[in-house]
CSV table of N, CA, C and O in Angstrom, one decimal:
chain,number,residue,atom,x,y,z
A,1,UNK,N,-8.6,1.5,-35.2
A,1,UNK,CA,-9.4,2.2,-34.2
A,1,UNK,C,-9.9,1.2,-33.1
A,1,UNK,O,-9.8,1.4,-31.9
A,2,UNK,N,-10.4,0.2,-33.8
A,2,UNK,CA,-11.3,-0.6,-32.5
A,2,UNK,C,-10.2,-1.6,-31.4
A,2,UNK,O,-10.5,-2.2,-30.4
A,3,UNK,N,-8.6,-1.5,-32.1
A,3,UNK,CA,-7.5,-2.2,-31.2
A,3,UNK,C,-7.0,-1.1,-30.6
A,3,UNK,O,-6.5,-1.6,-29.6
A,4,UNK,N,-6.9,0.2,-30.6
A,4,UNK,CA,-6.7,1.5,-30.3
A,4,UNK,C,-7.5,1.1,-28.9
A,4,UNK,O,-7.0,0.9,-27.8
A,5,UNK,N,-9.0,1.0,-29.2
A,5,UNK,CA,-10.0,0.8,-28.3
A,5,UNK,C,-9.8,-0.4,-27.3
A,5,UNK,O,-10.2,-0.2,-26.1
A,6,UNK,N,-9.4,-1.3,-27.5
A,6,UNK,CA,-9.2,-2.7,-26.7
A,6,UNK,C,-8.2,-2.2,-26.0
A,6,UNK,O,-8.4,-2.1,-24.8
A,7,UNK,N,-6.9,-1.9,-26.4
A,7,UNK,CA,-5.4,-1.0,-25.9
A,7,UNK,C,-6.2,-0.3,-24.8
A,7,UNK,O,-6.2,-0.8,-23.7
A,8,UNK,N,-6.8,0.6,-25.1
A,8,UNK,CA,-7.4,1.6,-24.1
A,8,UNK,C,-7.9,1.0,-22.7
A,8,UNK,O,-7.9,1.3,-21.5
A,9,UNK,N,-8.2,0.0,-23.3
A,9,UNK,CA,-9.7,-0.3,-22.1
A,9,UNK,C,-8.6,-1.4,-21.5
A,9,UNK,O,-8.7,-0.9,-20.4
A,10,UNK,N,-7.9,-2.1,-21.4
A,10,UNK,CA,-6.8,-2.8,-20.8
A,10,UNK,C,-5.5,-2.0,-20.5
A,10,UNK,O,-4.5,-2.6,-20.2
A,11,UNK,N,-5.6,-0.9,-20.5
A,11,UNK,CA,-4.4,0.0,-19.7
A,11,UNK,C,-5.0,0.6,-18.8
A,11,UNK,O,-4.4,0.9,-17.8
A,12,UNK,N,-6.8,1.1,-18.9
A,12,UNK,CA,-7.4,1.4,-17.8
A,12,UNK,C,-7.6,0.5,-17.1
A,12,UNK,O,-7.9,0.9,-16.0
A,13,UNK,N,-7.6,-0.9,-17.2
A,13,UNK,CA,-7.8,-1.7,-16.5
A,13,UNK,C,-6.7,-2.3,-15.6
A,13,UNK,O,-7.1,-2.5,-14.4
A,14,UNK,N,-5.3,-2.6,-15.9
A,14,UNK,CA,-4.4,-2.3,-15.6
A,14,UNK,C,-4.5,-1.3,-14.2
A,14,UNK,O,-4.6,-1.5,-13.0
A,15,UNK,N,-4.4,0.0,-15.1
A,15,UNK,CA,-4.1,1.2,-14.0
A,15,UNK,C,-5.2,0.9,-12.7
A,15,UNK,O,-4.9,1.3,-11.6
A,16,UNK,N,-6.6,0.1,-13.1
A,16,UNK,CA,-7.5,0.5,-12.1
A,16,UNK,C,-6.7,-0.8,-10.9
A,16,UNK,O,-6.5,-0.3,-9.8
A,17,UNK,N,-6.3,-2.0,-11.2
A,17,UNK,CA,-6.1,-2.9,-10.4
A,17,UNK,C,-4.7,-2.7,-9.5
A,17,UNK,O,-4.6,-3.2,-8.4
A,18,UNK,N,-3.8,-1.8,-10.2
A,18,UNK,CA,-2.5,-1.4,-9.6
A,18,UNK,C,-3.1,-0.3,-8.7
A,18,UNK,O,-2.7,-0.4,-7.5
A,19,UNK,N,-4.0,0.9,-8.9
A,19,UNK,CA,-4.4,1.3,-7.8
A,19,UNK,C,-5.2,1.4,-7.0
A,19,UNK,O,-5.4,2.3,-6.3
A,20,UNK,N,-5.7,0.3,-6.9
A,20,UNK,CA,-6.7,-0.3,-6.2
A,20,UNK,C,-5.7,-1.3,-5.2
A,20,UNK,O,-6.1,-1.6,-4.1
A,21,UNK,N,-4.4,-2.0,-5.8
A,21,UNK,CA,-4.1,-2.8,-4.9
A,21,UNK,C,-2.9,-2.3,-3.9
A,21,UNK,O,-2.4,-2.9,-3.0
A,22,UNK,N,-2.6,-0.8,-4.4
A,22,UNK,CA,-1.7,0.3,-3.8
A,22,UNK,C,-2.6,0.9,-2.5
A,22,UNK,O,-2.1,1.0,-1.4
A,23,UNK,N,-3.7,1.3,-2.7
A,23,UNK,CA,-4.5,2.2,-2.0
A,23,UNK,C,-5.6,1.5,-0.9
A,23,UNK,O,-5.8,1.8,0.3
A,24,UNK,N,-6.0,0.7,-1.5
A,24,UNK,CA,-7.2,-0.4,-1.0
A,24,UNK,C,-6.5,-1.2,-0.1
A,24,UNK,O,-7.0,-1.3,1.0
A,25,UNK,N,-5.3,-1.9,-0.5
A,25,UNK,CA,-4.8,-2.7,0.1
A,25,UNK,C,-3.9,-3.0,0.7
A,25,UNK,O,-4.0,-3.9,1.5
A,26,UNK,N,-2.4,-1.8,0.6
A,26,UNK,CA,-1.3,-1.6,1.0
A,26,UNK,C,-1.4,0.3,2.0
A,26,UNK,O,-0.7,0.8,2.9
A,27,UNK,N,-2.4,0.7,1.1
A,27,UNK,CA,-2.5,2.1,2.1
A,27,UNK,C,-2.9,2.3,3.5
A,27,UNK,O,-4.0,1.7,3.7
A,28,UNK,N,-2.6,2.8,4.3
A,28,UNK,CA,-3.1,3.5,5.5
A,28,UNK,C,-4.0,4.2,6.0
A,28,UNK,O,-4.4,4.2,7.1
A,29,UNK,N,-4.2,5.1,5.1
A,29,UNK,CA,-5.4,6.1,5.3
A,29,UNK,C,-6.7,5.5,5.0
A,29,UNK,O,-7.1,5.0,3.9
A,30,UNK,N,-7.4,5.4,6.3
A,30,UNK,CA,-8.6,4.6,6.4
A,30,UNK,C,-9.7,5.6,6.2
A,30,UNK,O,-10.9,5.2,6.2
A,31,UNK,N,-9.5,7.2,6.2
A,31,UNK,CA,-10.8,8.2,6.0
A,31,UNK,C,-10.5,8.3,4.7
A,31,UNK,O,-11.6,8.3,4.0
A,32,UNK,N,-9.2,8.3,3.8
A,32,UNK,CA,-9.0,8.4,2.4
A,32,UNK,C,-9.7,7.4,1.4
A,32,UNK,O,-10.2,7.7,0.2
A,33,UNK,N,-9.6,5.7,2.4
A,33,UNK,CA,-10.1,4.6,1.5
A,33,UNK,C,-11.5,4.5,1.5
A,33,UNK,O,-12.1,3.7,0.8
A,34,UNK,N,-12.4,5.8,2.7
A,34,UNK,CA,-13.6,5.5,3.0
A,34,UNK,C,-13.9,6.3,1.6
A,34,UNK,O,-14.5,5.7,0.7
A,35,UNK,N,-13.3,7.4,1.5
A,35,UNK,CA,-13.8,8.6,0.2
A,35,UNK,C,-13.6,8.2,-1.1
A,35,UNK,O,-14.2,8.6,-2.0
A,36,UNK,N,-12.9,7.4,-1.2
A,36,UNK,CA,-12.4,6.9,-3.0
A,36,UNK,C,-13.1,5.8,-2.7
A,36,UNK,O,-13.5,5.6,-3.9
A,37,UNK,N,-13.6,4.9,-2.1
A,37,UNK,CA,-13.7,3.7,-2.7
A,37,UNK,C,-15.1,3.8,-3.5
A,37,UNK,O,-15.1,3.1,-4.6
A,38,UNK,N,-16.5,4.7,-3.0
A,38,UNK,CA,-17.2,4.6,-4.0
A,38,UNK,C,-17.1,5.2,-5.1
A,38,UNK,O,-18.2,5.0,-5.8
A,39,UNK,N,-16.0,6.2,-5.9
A,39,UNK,CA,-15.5,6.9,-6.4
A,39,UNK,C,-14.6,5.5,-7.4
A,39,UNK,O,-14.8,5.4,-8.6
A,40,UNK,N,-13.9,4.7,-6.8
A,40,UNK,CA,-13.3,3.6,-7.3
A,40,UNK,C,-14.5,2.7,-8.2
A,40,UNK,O,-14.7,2.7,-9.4
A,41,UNK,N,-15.2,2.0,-7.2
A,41,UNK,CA,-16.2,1.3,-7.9
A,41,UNK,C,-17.2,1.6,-8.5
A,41,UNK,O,-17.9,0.7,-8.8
A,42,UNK,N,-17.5,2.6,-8.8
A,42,UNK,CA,-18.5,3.4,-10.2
A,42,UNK,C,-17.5,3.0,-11.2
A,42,UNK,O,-17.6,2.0,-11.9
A,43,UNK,N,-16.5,4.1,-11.0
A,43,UNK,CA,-15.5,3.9,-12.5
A,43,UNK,C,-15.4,2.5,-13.0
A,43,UNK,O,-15.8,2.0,-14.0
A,44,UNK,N,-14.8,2.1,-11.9
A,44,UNK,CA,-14.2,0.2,-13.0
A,44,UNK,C,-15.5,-0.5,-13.3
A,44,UNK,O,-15.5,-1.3,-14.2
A,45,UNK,N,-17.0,0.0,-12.4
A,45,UNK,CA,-18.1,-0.8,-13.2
A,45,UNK,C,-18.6,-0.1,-14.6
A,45,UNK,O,-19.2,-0.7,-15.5
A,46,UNK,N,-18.1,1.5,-14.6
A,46,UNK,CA,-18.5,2.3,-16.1
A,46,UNK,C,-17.4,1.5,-17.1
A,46,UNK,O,-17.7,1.3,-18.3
A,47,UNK,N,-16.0,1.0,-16.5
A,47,UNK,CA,-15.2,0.6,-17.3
A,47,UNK,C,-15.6,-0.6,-18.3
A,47,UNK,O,-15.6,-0.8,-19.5
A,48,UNK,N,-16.1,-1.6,-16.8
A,48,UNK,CA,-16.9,-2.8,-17.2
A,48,UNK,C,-17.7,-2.9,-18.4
A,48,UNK,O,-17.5,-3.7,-19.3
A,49,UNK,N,-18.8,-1.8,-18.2
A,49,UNK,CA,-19.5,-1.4,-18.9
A,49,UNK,C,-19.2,-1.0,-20.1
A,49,UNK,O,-19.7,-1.3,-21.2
A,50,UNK,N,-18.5,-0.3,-19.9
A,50,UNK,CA,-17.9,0.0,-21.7
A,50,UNK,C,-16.9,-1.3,-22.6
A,50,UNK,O,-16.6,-1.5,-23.8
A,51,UNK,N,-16.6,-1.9,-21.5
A,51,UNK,CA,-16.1,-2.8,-22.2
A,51,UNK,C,-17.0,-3.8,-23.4
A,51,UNK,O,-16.9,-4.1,-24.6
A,52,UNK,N,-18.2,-4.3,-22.1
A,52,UNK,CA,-19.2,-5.1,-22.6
A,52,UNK,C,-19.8,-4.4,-23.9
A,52,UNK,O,-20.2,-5.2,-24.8
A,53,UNK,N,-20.0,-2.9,-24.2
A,53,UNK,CA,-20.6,-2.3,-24.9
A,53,UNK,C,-19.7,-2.5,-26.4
A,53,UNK,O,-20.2,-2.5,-27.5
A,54,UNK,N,-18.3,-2.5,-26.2
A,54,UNK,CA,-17.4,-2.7,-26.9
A,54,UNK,C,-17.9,-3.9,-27.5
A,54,UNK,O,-18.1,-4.1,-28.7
A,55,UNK,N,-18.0,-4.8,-26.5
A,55,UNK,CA,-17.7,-6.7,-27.1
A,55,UNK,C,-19.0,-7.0,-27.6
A,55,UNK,O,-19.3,-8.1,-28.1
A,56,UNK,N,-20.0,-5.9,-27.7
A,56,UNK,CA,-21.4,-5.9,-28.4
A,56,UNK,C,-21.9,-7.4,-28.5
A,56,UNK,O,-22.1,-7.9,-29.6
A,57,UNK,N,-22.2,-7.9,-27.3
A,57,UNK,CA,-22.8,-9.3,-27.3
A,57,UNK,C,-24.6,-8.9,-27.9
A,57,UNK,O,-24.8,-7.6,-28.0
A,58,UNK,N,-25.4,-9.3,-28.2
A,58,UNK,CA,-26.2,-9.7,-28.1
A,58,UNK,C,-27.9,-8.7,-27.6
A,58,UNK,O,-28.7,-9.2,-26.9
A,59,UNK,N,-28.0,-7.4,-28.4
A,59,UNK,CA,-28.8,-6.9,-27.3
A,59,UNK,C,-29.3,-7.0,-26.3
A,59,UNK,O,-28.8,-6.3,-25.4
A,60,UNK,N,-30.0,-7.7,-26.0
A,60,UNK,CA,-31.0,-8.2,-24.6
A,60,UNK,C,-29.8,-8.3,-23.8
A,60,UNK,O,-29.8,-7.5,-22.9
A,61,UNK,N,-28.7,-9.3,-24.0
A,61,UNK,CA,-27.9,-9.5,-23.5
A,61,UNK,C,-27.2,-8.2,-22.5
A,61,UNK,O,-27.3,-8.2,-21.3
A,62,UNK,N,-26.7,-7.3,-23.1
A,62,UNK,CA,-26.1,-6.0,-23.0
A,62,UNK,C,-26.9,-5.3,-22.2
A,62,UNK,O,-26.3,-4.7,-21.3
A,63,UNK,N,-28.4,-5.3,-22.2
A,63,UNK,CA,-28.6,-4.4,-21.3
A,63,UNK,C,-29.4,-5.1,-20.5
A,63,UNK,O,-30.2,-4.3,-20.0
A,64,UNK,N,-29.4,-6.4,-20.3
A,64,UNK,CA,-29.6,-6.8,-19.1
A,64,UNK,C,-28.3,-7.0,-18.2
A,64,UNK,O,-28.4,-7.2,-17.0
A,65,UNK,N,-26.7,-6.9,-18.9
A,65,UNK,CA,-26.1,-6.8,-17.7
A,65,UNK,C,-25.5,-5.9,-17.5
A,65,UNK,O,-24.7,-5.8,-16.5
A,66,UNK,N,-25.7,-4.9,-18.4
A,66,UNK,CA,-25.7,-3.3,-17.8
A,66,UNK,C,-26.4,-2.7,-16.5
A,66,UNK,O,-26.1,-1.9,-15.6
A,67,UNK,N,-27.9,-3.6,-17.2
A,67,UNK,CA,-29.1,-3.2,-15.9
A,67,UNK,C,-28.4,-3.4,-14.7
A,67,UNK,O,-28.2,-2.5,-13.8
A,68,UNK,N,-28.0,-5.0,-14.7
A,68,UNK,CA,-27.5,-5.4,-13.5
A,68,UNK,C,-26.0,-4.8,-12.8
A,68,UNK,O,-25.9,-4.8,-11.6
A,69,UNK,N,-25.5,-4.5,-13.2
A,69,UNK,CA,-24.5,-3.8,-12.8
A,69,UNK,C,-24.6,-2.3,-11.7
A,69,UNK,O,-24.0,-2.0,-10.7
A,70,UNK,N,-25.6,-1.5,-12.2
A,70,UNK,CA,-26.5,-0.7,-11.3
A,70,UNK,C,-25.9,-1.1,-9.9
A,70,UNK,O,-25.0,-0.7,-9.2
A,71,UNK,N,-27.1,-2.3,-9.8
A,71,UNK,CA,-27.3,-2.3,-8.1
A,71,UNK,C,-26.1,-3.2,-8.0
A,71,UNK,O,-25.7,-2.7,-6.9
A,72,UNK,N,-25.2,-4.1,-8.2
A,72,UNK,CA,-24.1,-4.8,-8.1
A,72,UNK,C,-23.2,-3.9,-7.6
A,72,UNK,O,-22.3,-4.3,-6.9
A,73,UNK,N,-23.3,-2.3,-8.1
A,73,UNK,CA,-22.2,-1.4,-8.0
A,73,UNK,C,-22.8,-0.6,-6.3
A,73,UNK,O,-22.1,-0.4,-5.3
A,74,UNK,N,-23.8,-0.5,-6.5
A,74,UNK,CA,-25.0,0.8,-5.4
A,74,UNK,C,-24.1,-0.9,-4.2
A,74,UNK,O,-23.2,-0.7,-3.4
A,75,UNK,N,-24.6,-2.0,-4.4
A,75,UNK,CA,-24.8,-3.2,-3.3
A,75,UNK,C,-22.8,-3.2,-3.0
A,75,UNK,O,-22.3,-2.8,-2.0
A,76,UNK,N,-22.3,-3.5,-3.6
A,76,UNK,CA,-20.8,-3.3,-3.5
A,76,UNK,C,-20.2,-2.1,-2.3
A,76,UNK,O,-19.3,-2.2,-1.5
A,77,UNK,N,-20.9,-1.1,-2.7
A,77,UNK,CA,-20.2,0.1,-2.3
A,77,UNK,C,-20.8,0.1,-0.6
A,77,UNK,O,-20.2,0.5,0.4
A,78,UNK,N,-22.0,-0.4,-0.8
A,78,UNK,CA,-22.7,-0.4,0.6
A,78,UNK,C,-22.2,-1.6,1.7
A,78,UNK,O,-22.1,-1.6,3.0
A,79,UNK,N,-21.8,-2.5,0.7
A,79,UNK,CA,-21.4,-4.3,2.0
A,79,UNK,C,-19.8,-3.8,1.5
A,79,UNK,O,-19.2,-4.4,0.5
A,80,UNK,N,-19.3,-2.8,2.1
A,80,UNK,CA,-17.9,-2.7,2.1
A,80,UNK,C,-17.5,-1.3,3.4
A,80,UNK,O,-17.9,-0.1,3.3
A,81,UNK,N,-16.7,-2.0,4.4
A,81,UNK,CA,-16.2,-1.1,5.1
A,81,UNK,C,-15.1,-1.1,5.4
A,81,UNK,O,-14.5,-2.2,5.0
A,82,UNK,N,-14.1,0.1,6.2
A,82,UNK,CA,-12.8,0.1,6.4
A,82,UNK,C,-12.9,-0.6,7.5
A,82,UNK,O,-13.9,-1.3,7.4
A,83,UNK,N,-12.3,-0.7,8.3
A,83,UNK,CA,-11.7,-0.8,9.9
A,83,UNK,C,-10.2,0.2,9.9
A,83,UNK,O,-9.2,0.3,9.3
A,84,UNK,N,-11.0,0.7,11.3
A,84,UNK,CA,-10.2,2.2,12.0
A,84,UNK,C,-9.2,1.5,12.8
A,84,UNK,O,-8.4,2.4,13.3
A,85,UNK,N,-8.9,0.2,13.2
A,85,UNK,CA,-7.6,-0.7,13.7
A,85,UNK,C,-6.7,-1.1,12.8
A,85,UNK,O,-5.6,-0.6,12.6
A,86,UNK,N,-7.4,-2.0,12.1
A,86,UNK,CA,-6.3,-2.5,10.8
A,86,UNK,C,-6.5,-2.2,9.8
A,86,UNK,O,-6.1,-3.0,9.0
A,87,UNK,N,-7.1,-0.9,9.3
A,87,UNK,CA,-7.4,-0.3,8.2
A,87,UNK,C,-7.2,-1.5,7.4
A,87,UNK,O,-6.2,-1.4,6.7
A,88,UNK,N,-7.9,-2.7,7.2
A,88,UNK,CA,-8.4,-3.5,6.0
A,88,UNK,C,-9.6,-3.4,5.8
A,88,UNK,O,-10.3,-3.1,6.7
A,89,UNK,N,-10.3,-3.6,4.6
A,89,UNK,CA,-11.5,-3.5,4.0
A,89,UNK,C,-12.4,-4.8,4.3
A,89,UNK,O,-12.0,-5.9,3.7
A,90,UNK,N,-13.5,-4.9,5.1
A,90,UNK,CA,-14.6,-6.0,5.5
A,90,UNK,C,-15.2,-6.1,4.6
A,90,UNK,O,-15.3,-4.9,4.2
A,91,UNK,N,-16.1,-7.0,3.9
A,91,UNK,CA,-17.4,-6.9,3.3
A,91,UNK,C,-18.2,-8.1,4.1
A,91,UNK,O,-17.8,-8.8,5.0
A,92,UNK,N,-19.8,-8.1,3.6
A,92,UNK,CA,-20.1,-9.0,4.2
A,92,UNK,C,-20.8,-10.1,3.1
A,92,UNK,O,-21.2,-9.9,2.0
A,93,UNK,N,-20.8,-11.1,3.7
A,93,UNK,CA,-21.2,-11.9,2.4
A,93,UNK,C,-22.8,-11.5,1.7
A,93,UNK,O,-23.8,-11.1,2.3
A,94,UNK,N,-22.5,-11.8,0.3
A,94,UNK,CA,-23.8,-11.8,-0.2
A,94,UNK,C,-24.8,-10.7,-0.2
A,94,UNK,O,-26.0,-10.6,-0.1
A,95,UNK,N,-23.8,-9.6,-0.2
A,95,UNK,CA,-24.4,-8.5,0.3
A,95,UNK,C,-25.2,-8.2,0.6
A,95,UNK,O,-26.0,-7.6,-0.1
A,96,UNK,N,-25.4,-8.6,1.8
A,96,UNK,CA,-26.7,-8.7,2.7
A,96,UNK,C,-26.1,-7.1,3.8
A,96,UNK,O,-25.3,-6.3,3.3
A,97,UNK,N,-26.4,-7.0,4.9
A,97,UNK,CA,-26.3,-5.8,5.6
A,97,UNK,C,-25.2,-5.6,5.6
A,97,UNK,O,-24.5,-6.7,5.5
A,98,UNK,N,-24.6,-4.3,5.8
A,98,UNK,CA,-22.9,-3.9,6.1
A,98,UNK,C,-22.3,-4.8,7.2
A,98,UNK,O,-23.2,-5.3,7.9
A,99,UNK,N,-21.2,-5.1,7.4
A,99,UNK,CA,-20.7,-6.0,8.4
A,99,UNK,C,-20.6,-5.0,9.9
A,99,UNK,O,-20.5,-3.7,9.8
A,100,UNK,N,-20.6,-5.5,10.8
A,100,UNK,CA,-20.2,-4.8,12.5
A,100,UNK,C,-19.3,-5.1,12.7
A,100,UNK,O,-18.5,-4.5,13.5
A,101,UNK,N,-18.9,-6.2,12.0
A,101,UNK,CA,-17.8,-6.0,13.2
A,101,UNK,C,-16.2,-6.4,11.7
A,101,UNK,O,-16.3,-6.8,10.5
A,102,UNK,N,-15.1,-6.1,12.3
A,102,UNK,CA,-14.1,-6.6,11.1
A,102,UNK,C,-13.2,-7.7,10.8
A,102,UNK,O,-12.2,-8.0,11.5
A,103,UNK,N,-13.6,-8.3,9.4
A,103,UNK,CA,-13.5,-10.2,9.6
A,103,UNK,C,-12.2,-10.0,9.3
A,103,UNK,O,-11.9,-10.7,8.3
A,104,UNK,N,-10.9,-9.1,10.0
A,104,UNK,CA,-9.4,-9.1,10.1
A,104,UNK,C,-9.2,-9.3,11.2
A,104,UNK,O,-8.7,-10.4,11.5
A,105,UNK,N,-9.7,-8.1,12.4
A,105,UNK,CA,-9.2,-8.0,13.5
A,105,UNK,C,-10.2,-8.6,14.4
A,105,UNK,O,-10.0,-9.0,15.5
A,106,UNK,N,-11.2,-8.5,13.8
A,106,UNK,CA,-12.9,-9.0,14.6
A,106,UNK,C,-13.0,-7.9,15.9
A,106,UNK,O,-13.2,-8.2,17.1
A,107,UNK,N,-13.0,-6.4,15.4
A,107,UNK,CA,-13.3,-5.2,16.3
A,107,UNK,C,-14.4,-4.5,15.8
A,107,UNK,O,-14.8,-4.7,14.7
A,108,UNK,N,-15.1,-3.7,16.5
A,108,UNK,CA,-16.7,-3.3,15.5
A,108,UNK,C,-16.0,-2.3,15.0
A,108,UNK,O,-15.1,-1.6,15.5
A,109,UNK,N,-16.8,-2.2,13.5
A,109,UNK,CA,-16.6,-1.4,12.8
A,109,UNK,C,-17.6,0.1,12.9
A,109,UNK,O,-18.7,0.1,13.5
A,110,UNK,N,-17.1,1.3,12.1
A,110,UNK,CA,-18.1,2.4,12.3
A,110,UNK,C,-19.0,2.5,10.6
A,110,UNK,O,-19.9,3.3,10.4
């Protein structure tokens, strides 16, 4: 059961990085990558999450970096934008404010 479970959680993980590097990375549709991506990064951090819950470290442990995952996910989803030129994905460092302008083409972003 519990290698059943590890199998699981590494074919979802797998699946998430092949479509993340299909869609995010290689795709074109820049209103498509705006709609999945926070749709993307919930999932792979619930995945995260279950993983860690699987690898049962340590109470305190577990859900302090459960806690933290929260806003890691909310801060992720927010310092990430497309660009409507080169449909690549900007973030900004340190997720501090969303980026203006896009660190591909250096055009302002919407």
């Amino acid at each position: 059961m519990q290698e059943n479970l590890l199998i699981g959680f590494i074919v979802i993980w797998v699946a998430l990085v092949l479509g993340s590097v299909m869609l995010f990375q290689r795709g074109k549709d820049v209103v498509r990558k705006r709609k999945l991506w926070p749709i993307y990064t919930v999932f792979s951090n619930v995945v995260i999450g279950a993983f860690i819950v699987y690898m049962q470290p340590p109470t305190m442990w577990m859900i302090a970096i459960l806690v933290l995952l929260v806003p890691l996910t909310l801060l992720t989803i927010r310092s990430t934008k497309f660009c409507d030129s080169c449909e690549q994905a900007s973030r900004s460092p340190f997720f501090m404010k969303p980026p203006q302008v896009c660190s591909h083409c250096n055009k302002p972003l919407s």
